[in-house]
PDB file of C-alpha atoms in Angstrom:
ATOM      1  CA  LYS A1021      57.015  72.918 146.625  1.00 81.00           C
ATOM      2  CA  TYR A1022      59.706  75.598 147.091  1.00 90.00           C
ATOM      3  CA  VAL A1023      60.518  78.194 149.703  1.00 92.00           C
ATOM      4  CA  ILE A1024      61.302  81.493 147.960  1.00 94.00           C
ATOM      5  CA  GLY A1025      63.756  84.007 149.404  1.00 93.00           C
ATOM      6  CA  THR A1026      64.730  87.417 148.055  1.00 94.00           C
ATOM      7  CA  CYS A1027      67.269  90.028 149.073  1.00 94.00           C
ATOM      8  CA  GLY A1028      68.540  93.320 147.767  1.00 92.00           C
ATOM      9  CA  GLN A1029      70.183  96.627 148.432  1.00 90.00           C
ATOM     10  CA  GLY A1030      70.062 100.192 147.209  1.00 84.00           C
ATOM     11  CA  GLY A1031      66.313 100.030 146.567  1.00 82.00           C
ATOM     12  CA  ARG A1032      66.524  97.064 144.192  1.00 88.00           C
ATOM     13  CA  GLY A1033      66.065  93.341 144.473  1.00 94.00           C
ATOM     14  CA  LYS A1034      69.380  91.636 143.704  1.00 95.00           C
ATOM     15  CA  PHE A1035      68.968  87.918 144.242  1.00 96.00           C
ATOM     16  CA  MET A1036      66.279  85.259 144.643  1.00 96.00           C
ATOM     17  CA  TRP A1037      66.566  81.573 145.418  1.00 94.00           C
ATOM     18  CA  ALA A1038      64.057  78.749 145.408  1.00 94.00           C
ATOM     19  CA  THR A1039      64.856  76.042 147.940  1.00 91.00           C
ATOM     20  CA  ASP A1040      63.397  72.579 148.208  1.00 86.00           C
ATOM     21  CA  PRO A1041      63.051  72.258 151.998  1.00 84.00           C
ATOM     22  CA  TRP A1042      62.718  68.474 151.742  1.00 79.00           C
ATOM     23  CA  GLY A1043      65.842  68.007 149.632  1.00 73.00           C
ATOM     24  CA  SER A1044      69.345  67.333 150.833  1.00 63.00           C
ATOM     25  CA  GLY A1045      72.331  69.661 150.859  1.00 58.00           C
ATOM     26  CA  ASP A1046      73.462  72.741 152.731  1.00 56.00           C
ATOM     27  CA  ALA A1047      71.195  73.810 155.590  1.00 55.00           C
ATOM     28  CA  GLY A1048      68.963  70.769 155.014  1.00 59.00           C
ATOM     29  CA  GLY A1049      67.563  71.928 151.663  1.00 70.00           C
ATOM     30  CA  LYS A1050      68.602  71.999 148.036  1.00 83.00           C
ATOM     31  CA  VAL A1051      68.607  75.211 145.998  1.00 88.00           C
ATOM     32  CA  ALA A1052      66.471  74.391 142.963  1.00 89.00           C
ATOM     33  CA  TYR A1053      67.261  77.603 141.047  1.00 93.00           C
ATOM     34  CA  THR A1054      68.292  81.214 141.480  1.00 95.00           C
ATOM     35  CA  ARG A1055      67.313  84.447 139.791  1.00 96.00           C
ATOM     36  CA  ASP A1056      69.016  87.857 139.624  1.00 96.00           C
ATOM     37  CA  LYS A1057      66.704  90.051 137.535  1.00 94.00           C
ATOM     38  CA  VAL A1058      63.283  91.722 137.865  1.00 93.00           C
ATOM     39  CA  LEU A1059      63.127  91.240 141.639  1.00 96.00           C
ATOM     40  CA  PRO A1060      61.487  93.221 144.446  1.00 96.00           C
ATOM     41  CA  TYR A1061      63.512  94.725 147.281  1.00 95.00           C
ATOM     42  CA  VAL A1062      60.705  95.631 149.726  1.00 95.00           C
ATOM     43  CA  PRO A1063      57.442  94.163 148.317  1.00 96.00           C
ATOM     44  CA  THR A1064      56.892  90.476 149.050  1.00 96.00           C
ATOM     45  CA  PRO A1065      56.655  87.931 146.199  1.00 96.00           C
ATOM     46  CA  LEU A1066      53.182  86.462 145.726  1.00 97.00           C
ATOM     47  CA  TYR A1067      52.145  82.940 144.659  1.00 97.00           C
ATOM     48  CA  VAL A1068      48.722  82.827 142.972  1.00 97.00           C
ATOM     49  CA  ASN A1069      47.026  80.235 140.760  1.00 94.00           C
ATOM     50  CA  GLY A1070      50.231  78.271 140.158  1.00 96.00           C
ATOM     51  CA  HIS A1071      52.352  81.303 139.263  1.00 98.00           C
ATOM     52  CA  LEU A1072      54.839  83.465 141.131  1.00 97.00           C
ATOM     53  CA  PHE A1073      54.368  87.252 140.873  1.00 98.00           C
ATOM     54  CA  PHE A1074      56.861  90.002 141.649  1.00 98.00           C
ATOM     55  CA  TRP A1075      55.536  93.566 142.001  1.00 97.00           C
ATOM     56  CA  ASN A1076      58.802  95.449 142.182  1.00 96.00           C
ATOM     57  CA  ASP A1077      59.668  98.685 143.956  1.00 96.00           C
ATOM     58  CA  ASP A1078      60.205 100.418 140.585  1.00 95.00           C
ATOM     59  CA  GLY A1079      56.780  99.516 139.163  1.00 97.00           C
ATOM     60  CA  THR A1080      57.798  96.476 137.121  1.00 97.00           C
ATOM     61  CA  VAL A1081      55.474  93.505 137.553  1.00 98.00           C
ATOM     62  CA  ALA A1082      56.510  89.990 136.535  1.00 98.00           C
ATOM     63  CA  CYS A1083      54.741  86.649 136.259  1.00 98.00           C
ATOM     64  CA  VAL A1084      57.253  83.837 136.764  1.00 98.00           C
ATOM     65  CA  ASN A1085      57.155  80.072 136.377  1.00 97.00           C
ATOM     66  CA  PRO A1086      57.663  78.850 139.975  1.00 95.00           C
ATOM     67  CA  GLU A1087      59.241  75.576 138.802  1.00 94.00           C
ATOM     68  CA  ASN A1088      62.248  77.169 137.066  1.00 95.00           C
ATOM     69  CA  GLY A1089      62.202  80.944 137.746  1.00 96.00           C
ATOM     70  CA  GLN A1090      61.755  81.915 134.089  1.00 97.00           C
ATOM     71  CA  ASP A1091      59.699  84.974 133.116  1.00 97.00           C
ATOM     72  CA  ILE A1092      56.283  84.354 131.625  1.00 98.00           C
ATOM     73  CA  TRP A1093      55.864  88.113 131.280  1.00 98.00           C
ATOM     74  CA  ALA A1094      57.391  91.245 132.774  1.00 98.00           C
ATOM     75  CA  GLU A1095      55.809  94.667 132.249  1.00 98.00           C
ATOM     76  CA  ARG A1096      56.286  98.122 133.700  1.00 98.00           C
ATOM     77  CA  VAL A1097      53.094  99.581 135.189  1.00 98.00           C
ATOM     78  CA  GLY A1098      55.027 102.538 136.616  1.00 97.00           C
ATOM     79  CA  LYS A1099      55.262 104.389 139.930  1.00 98.00           C
ATOM     80  CA  ASN A1100      57.185 103.391 143.089  1.00 97.00           C
ATOM     81  CA  TYR A1101      56.080 100.826 145.694  1.00 97.00           C
ATOM     82  CA  THR A1102      56.883 100.126 149.328  1.00 96.00           C
ATOM     83  CA  GLY A1103      53.876  97.977 150.280  1.00 97.00           C
ATOM     84  CA  SER A1104      53.360  94.417 149.094  1.00 98.00           C
ATOM     85  CA  PRO A1105      50.760  93.164 146.610  1.00 98.00           C
ATOM     86  CA  ILE A1106      47.758  91.035 147.564  1.00 98.00           C
ATOM     87  CA  ALA A1107      45.529  88.809 145.434  1.00 98.00           C
ATOM     88  CA  ILE A1108      41.728  88.755 145.457  1.00 96.00           C
ATOM     89  CA  ASP A1109      39.539  86.823 143.002  1.00 94.00           C
ATOM     90  CA  GLY A1110      42.180  86.498 140.288  1.00 97.00           C
ATOM     91  CA  LYS A1111      43.478  90.062 140.495  1.00 98.00           C
ATOM     92  CA  ILE A1112      46.570  91.522 142.166  1.00 98.00           C
ATOM     93  CA  TYR A1113      46.371  94.879 143.969  1.00 98.00           C
ATOM     94  CA  CYS A1114      49.258  97.083 145.086  1.00 98.00           C
ATOM     95  CA  ILE A1115      49.316 100.683 146.384  1.00 98.00           C
ATOM     96  CA  SER A1116      51.985 103.019 145.012  1.00 98.00           C
ATOM     97  CA  GLU A1117      53.811 105.493 147.226  1.00 98.00           C
ATOM     98  CA  ASP A1118      51.768 108.317 145.681  1.00 98.00           C
ATOM     99  CA  GLY A1119      48.506 106.590 146.642  1.00 98.00           C
ATOM    100  CA  GLN A1120      47.469 104.948 143.377  1.00 98.00           C
ATOM    101  CA  VAL A1121      46.034 101.422 143.615  1.00 98.00           C
ATOM    102  CA  GLY A1122      47.290  99.401 140.646  1.00 98.00           C
ATOM    103  CA  VAL A1123      45.512  96.239 139.499  1.00 98.00           C
ATOM    104  CA  VAL A1124      46.752  93.446 137.221  1.00 98.00           C
ATOM    105  CA  ASP A1125      45.330  90.019 136.455  1.00 98.00           C
ATOM    106  CA  ALA A1126      46.928  87.161 138.413  1.00 98.00           C
ATOM    107  CA  SER A1127      47.345  85.304 135.153  1.00 98.00           C
ATOM    108  CA  PRO A1128      49.990  84.041 132.730  1.00 98.00           C
ATOM    109  CA  THR A1129      48.486  86.576 130.293  1.00 98.00           C
ATOM    110  CA  TYR A1130      49.347  90.183 131.151  1.00 98.00           C
ATOM    111  CA  LYS A1131      46.422  92.544 131.664  1.00 98.00           C
ATOM    112  CA  PHE A1132      46.749  95.848 133.519  1.00 98.00           C
ATOM    113  CA  HIS A1133      43.441  97.337 134.694  1.00 98.00           C
ATOM    114  CA  GLY A1134      44.899 100.730 135.567  1.00 98.00           C
ATOM    115  CA  PHE A1135      45.096 102.841 138.707  1.00 98.00           C
ATOM    116  CA  SER A1136      42.482 104.101 141.160  1.00 97.00           C
ATOM    117  CA  PRO A1137      43.424 107.043 143.391  1.00 97.00           C
ATOM    118  CA  LEU A1138      43.453 106.564 147.144  1.00 96.00           C
ATOM    119  CA  GLY A1139      43.804 110.314 147.640  1.00 95.00           C
ATOM    120  CA  ASP A1140      46.743 110.008 150.017  1.00 97.00           C
ATOM    121  CA  ASP A1141      50.363 108.837 149.852  1.00 98.00           C
ATOM    122  CA  SER A1142      50.923 105.309 151.129  1.00 98.00           C
ATOM    123  CA  TYR A1143      53.638 102.824 152.055  1.00 98.00           C
ATOM    124  CA  SER A1144      51.132 100.172 153.132  1.00 98.00           C
ATOM    125  CA  THR A1145      49.942  96.775 151.954  1.00 98.00           C
ATOM    126  CA  PRO A1146      46.204  96.365 151.278  1.00 98.00           C
ATOM    127  CA  ALA A1147      44.361  94.215 153.822  1.00 97.00           C
ATOM    128  CA  VAL A1148      41.276  92.007 153.570  1.00 96.00           C
ATOM    129  CA  ALA A1149      38.902  91.097 156.413  1.00 95.00           C
ATOM    130  CA  ASN A1150      35.201  90.319 156.843  1.00 94.00           C
ATOM    131  CA  GLY A1151      34.325  90.857 153.183  1.00 94.00           C
ATOM    132  CA  ARG A1152      36.101  94.210 152.954  1.00 96.00           C
ATOM    133  CA  LEU A1153      39.252  95.538 151.279  1.00 96.00           C
ATOM    134  CA  TYR A1154      41.159  98.082 153.376  1.00 97.00           C
ATOM    135  CA  LEU A1155      43.504 100.601 151.753  1.00 97.00           C
ATOM    136  CA  ARG A1156      45.528 102.784 154.117  1.00 97.00           C
ATOM    137  CA  GLY A1157      47.243 106.065 153.328  1.00 97.00           C
ATOM    138  CA  PHE A1158      49.320 108.261 155.611  1.00 98.00           C
ATOM    139  CA  HIS A1159      46.189 110.086 156.822  1.00 98.00           C
ATOM    140  CA  THR A1160      43.254 108.094 155.442  1.00 96.00           C
ATOM    141  CA  LEU A1161      41.685 104.645 155.501  1.00 96.00           C
ATOM    142  CA  ALA A1162      39.434 103.465 152.689  1.00 96.00           C
ATOM    143  CA  SER A1163      37.162 100.434 153.077  1.00 96.00           C
ATOM    144  CA  LEU A1164      35.510  98.754 150.086  1.00 94.00           C
ATOM    145  CA  LYS A1165      32.795  96.147 150.592  1.00 94.00           C
ATOM    146  CA  ALA A1166      32.839  93.002 148.442  1.00 85.00           C
ATOM    147  CA  LYS A1167      29.942  92.387 146.064  1.00 80.00           C
TER     148      LYS A1167
END
């Protein structure tokens, strides 16, 4: 329903807007709402199962109502992130800069599953192809086969 845009500076997300591209107003769309807290600077927002998720550079993860931009939950899992999160089978995965793969439920109820070590620093986003999850570090590539 909305196009989401974020921007920031100094390593922090500063502003987010949700635009109705079919509405009227400036630039052909209407801004439905804005948000100025708990926002990513580099990682991309993620829409999963009717909810908007922000996995922020500073290790704060938020589940947001996409209709109004209000927090459902916001929790700090820790670490620093440059890559973006991905969703697979109801879970969200993101690799920290020190090579730890964090996992949370893509749900309106917060559940953190912990970290798994990649064994290498990383600024990358996990990738999925042909039934495999690929996790890339600076010097390594891990491939996990789906069940």
